[in-house]
PDB file of C-alpha atoms in Angstrom:
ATOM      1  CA  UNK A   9     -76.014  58.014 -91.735  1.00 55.00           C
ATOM      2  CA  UNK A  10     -74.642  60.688 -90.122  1.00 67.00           C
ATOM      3  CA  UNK A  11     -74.728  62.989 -92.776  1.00 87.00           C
ATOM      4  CA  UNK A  12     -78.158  62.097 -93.657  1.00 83.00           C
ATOM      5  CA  UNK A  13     -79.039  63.462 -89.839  1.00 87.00           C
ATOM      6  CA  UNK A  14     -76.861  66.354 -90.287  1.00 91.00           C
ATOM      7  CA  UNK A  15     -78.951  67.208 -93.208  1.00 90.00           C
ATOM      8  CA  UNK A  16     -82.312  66.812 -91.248  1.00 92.00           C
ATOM      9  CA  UNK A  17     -81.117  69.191 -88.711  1.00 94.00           C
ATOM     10  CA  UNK A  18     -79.863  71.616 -91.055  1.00 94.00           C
ATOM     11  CA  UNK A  19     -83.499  71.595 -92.526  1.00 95.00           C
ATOM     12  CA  UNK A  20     -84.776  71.846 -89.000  1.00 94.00           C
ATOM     13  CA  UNK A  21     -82.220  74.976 -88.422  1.00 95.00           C
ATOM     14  CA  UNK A  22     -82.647  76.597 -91.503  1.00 96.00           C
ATOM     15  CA  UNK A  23     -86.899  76.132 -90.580  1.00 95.00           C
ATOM     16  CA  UNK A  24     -86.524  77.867 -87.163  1.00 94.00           C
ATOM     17  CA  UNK A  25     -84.227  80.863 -88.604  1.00 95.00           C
ATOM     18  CA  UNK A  26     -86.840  81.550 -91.913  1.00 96.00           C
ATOM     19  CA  UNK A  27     -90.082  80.287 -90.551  1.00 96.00           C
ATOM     20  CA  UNK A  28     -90.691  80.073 -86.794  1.00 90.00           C
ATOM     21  CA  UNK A  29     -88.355  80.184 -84.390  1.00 87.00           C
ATOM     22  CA  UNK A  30     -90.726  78.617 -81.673  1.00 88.00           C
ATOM     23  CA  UNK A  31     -91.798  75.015 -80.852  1.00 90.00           C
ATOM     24  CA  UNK A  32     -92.805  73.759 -84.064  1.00 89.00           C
ATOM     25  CA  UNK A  33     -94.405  70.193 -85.200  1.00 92.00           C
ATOM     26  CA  UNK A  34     -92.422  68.142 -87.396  1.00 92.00           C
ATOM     27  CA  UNK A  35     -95.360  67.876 -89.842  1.00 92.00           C
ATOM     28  CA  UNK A  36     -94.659  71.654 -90.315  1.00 93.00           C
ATOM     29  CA  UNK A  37     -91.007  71.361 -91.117  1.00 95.00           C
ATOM     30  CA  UNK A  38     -91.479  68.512 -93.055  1.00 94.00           C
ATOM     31  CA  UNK A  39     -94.263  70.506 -95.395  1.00 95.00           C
ATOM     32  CA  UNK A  40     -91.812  73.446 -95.967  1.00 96.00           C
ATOM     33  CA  UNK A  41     -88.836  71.441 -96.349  1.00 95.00           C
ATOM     34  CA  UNK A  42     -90.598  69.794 -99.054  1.00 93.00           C
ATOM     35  CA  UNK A  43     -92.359  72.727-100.344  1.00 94.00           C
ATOM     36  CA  UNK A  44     -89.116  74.385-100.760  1.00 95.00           C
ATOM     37  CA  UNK A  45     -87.110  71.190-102.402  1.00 93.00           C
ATOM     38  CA  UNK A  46     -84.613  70.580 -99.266  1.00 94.00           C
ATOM     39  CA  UNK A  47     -85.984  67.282 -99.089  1.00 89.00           C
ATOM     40  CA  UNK A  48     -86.114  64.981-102.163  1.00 81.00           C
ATOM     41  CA  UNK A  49     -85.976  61.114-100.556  1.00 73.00           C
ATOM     42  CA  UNK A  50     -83.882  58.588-102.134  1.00 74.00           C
ATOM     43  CA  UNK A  51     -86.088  55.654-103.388  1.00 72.00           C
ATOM     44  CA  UNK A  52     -86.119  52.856-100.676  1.00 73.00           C
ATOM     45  CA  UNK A  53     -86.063  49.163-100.211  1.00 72.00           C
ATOM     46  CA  UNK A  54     -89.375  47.365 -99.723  1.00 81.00           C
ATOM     47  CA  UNK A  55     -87.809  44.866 -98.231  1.00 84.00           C
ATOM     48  CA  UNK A  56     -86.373  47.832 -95.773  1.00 85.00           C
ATOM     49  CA  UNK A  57     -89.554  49.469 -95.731  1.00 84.00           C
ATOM     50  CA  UNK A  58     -90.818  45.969 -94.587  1.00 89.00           C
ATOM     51  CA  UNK A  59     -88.615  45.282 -91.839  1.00 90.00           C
ATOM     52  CA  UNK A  60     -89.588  48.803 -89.951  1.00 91.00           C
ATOM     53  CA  UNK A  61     -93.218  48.115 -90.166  1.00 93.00           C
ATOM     54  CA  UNK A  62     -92.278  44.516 -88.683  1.00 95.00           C
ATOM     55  CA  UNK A  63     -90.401  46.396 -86.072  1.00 95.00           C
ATOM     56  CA  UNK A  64     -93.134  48.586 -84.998  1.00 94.00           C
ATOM     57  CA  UNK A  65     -95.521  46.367 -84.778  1.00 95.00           C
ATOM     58  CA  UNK A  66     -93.279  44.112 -82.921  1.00 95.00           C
ATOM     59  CA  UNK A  67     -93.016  46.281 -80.130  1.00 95.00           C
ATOM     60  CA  UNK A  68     -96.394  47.098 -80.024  1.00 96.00           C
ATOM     61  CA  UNK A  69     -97.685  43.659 -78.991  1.00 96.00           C
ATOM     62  CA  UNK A  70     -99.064  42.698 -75.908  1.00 96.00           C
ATOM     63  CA  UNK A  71    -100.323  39.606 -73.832  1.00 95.00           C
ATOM     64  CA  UNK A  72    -101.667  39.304 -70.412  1.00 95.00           C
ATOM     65  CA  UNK A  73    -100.311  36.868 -68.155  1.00 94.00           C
ATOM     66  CA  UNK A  74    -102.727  34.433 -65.707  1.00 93.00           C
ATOM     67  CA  UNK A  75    -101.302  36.773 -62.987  1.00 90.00           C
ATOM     68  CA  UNK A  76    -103.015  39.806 -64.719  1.00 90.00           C
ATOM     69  CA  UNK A  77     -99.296  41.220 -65.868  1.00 90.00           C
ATOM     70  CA  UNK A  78     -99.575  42.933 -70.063  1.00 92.00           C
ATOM     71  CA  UNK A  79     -96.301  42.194 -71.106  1.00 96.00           C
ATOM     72  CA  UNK A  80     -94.340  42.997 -74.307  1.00 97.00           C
ATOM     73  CA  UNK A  81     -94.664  39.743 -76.429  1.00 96.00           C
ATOM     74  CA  UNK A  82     -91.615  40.058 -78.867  1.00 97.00           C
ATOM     75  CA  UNK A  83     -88.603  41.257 -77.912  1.00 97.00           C
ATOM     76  CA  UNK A  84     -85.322  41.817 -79.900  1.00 96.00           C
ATOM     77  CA  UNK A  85     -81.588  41.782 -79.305  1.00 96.00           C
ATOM     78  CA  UNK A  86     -79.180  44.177 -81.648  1.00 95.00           C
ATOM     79  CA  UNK A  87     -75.769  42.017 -82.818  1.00 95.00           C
ATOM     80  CA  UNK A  88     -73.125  41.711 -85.156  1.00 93.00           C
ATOM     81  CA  UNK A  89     -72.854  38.758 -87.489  1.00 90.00           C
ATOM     82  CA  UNK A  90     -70.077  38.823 -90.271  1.00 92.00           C
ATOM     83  CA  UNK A  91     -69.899  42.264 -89.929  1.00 93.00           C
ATOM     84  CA  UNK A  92     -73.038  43.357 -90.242  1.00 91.00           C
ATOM     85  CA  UNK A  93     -75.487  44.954 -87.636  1.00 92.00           C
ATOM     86  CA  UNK A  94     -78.652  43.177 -87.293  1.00 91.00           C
ATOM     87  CA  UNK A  95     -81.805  43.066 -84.559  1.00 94.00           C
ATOM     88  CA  UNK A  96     -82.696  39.624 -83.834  1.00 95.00           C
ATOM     89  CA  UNK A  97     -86.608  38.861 -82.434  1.00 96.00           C
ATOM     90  CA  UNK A  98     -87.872  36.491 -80.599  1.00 95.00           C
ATOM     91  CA  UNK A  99     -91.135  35.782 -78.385  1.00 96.00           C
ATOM     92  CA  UNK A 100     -90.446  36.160 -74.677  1.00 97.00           C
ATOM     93  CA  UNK A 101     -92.746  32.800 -74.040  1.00 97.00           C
ATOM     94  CA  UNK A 102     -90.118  30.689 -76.296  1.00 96.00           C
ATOM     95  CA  UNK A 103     -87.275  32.440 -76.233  1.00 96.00           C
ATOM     96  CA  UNK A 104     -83.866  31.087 -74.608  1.00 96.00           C
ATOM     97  CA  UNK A 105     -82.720  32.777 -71.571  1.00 98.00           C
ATOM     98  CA  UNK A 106     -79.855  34.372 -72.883  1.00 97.00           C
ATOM     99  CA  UNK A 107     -81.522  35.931 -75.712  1.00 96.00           C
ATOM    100  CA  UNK A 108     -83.358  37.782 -73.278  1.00 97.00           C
ATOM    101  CA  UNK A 109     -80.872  38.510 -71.227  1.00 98.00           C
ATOM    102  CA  UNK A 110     -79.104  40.248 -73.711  1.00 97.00           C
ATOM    103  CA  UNK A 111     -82.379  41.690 -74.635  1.00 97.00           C
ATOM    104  CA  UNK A 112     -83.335  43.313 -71.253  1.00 98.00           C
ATOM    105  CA  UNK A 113     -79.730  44.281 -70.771  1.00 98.00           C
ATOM    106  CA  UNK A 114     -79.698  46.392 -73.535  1.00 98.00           C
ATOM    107  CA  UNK A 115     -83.172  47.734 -73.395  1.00 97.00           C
ATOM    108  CA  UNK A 116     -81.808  48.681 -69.613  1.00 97.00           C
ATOM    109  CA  UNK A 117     -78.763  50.073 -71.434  1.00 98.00           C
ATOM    110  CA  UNK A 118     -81.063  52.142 -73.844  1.00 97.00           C
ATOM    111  CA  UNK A 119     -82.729  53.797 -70.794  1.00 97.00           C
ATOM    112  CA  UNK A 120     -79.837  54.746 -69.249  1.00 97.00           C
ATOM    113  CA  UNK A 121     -78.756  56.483 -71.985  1.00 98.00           C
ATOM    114  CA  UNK A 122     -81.856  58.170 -72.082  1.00 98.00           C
ATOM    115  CA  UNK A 123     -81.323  59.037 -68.049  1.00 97.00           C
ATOM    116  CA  UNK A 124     -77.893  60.381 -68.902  1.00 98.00           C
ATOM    117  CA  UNK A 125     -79.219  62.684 -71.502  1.00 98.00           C
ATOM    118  CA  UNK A 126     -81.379  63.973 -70.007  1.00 98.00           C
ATOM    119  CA  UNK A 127     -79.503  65.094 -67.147  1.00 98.00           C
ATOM    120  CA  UNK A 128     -76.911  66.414 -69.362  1.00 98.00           C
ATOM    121  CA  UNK A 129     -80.207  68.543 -71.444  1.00 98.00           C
ATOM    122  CA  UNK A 130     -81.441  70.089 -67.973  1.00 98.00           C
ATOM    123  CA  UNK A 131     -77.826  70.432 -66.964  1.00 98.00           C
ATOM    124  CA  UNK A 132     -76.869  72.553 -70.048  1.00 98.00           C
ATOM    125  CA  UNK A 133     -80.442  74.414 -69.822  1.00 98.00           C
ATOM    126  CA  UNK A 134     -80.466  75.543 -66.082  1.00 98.00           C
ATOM    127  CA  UNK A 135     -76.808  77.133 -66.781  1.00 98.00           C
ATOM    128  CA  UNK A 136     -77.797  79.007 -69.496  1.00 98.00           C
ATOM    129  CA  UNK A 137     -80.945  79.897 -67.519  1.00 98.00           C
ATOM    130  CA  UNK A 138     -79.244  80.999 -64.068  1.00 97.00           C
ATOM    131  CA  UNK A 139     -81.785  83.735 -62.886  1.00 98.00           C
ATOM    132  CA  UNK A 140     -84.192  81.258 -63.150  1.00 97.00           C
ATOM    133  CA  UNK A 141     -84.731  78.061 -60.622  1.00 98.00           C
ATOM    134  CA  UNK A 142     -82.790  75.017 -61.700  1.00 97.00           C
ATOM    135  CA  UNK A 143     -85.291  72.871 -63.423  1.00 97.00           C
ATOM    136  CA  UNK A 144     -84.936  69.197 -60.978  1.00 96.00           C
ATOM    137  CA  UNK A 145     -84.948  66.202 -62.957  1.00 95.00           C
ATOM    138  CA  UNK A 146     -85.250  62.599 -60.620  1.00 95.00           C
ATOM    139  CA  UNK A 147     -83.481  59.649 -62.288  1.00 96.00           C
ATOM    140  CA  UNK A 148     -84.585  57.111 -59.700  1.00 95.00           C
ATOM    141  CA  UNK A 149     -87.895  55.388 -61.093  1.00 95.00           C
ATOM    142  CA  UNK A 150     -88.131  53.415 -58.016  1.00 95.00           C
ATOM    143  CA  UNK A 151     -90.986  55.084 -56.886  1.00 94.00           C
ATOM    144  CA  UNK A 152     -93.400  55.535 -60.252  1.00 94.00           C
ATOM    145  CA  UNK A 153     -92.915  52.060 -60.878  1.00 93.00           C
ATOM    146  CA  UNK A 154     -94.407  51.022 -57.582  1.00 93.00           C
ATOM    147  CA  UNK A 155     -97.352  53.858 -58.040  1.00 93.00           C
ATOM    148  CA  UNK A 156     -97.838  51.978 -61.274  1.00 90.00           C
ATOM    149  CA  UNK A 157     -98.321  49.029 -59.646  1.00 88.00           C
ATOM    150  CA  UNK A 158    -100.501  50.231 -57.247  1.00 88.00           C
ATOM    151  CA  UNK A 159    -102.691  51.861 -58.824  1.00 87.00           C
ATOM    152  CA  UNK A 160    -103.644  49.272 -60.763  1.00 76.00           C
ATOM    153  CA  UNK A 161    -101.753  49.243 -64.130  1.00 56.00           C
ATOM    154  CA  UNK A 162    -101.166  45.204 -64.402  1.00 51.00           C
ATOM    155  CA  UNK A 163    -103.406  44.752 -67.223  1.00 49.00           C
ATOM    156  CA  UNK A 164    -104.285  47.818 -68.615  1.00 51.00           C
ATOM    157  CA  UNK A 165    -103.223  49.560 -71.894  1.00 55.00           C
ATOM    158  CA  UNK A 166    -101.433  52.768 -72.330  1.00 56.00           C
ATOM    159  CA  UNK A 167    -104.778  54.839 -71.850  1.00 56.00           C
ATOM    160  CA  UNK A 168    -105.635  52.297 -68.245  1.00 55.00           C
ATOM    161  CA  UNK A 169    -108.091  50.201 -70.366  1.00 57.00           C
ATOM    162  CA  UNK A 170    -108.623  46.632 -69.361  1.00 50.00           C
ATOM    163  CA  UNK A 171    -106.458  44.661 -71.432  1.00 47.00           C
TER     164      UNK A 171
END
């Protein structure tokens, strides 16, 4: 897998240093990388192919509670049976506890990941930027959850649609 990425960002590299060294959209890259032949798939498993689209539209479910909460409906939990890595999903309504448990904790675990890389992104850029303010980057949600709540989001969709 890893050289699979490291091939995607050598196409990504090689896109910025021929074509456009600026912010770029993917659907770009991915024209010219095929228009020049750096990308030639290999042929995948339906049953692969399958399992993604499962995935995505997994997450993408929602319910509303009698309290007025959307929640995610299906959750998953990533584990390791006989050696092989594998997500698990369940629905939160029937689900045991320590499925999600595990679930939350590692969904948790996922955005703290996401915290720490970010720091470490806005870290790197404000040194190599130091005539220029330090770019501030809060890692305590604390207070955009609440605003969410207050303003009304229990319910609503990603655009604040009535769910």
């Amino acid at each position: 897998m890893a050289k699979f990425s490291e091939q995607m960002q050598s196409i990504f590299d090689r896109y910025t240093e021929e074509v456009d060294s600026g912010p770029v959209s993917l659907d770009d890259v991915a024209t010219w990388a095929i228009s020049e032949g750096l990308f030639k798939p290999q042929p995948r498993d339906v049953v692969k192919i399958c399992r993604e689209a499962l995935a995505e539209s997994l997450r993408q479910e929602k319910r509303v509670d009698s309290n007025g909460r959307r929640y995610r409906a299906k959750h998953s939990v990533r584990t390791n049976i006989g050696g092989v890595q594998l997500s698990l999903w369940a629905d939160i309504d029937t689900a045991p506890r320590s499925f999600m448990e595990k679930s939350f904790s590692q969904r948790r675990k996922a955005i703290a990941d996401d915290c720490f890389q970010i720091k470490q992104d806005v870290d790197h850029f404000n040194e190599v930027n130091p005539t220029e303010l330090p770019l501030l980057v809060v890692l305590d949600f604390t207070d955009d959850v609440a605003e969410m709540e207050a303003a009304g989001r229990v319910g609503r969709d990603e655009d604040g649609e009535a769910a």
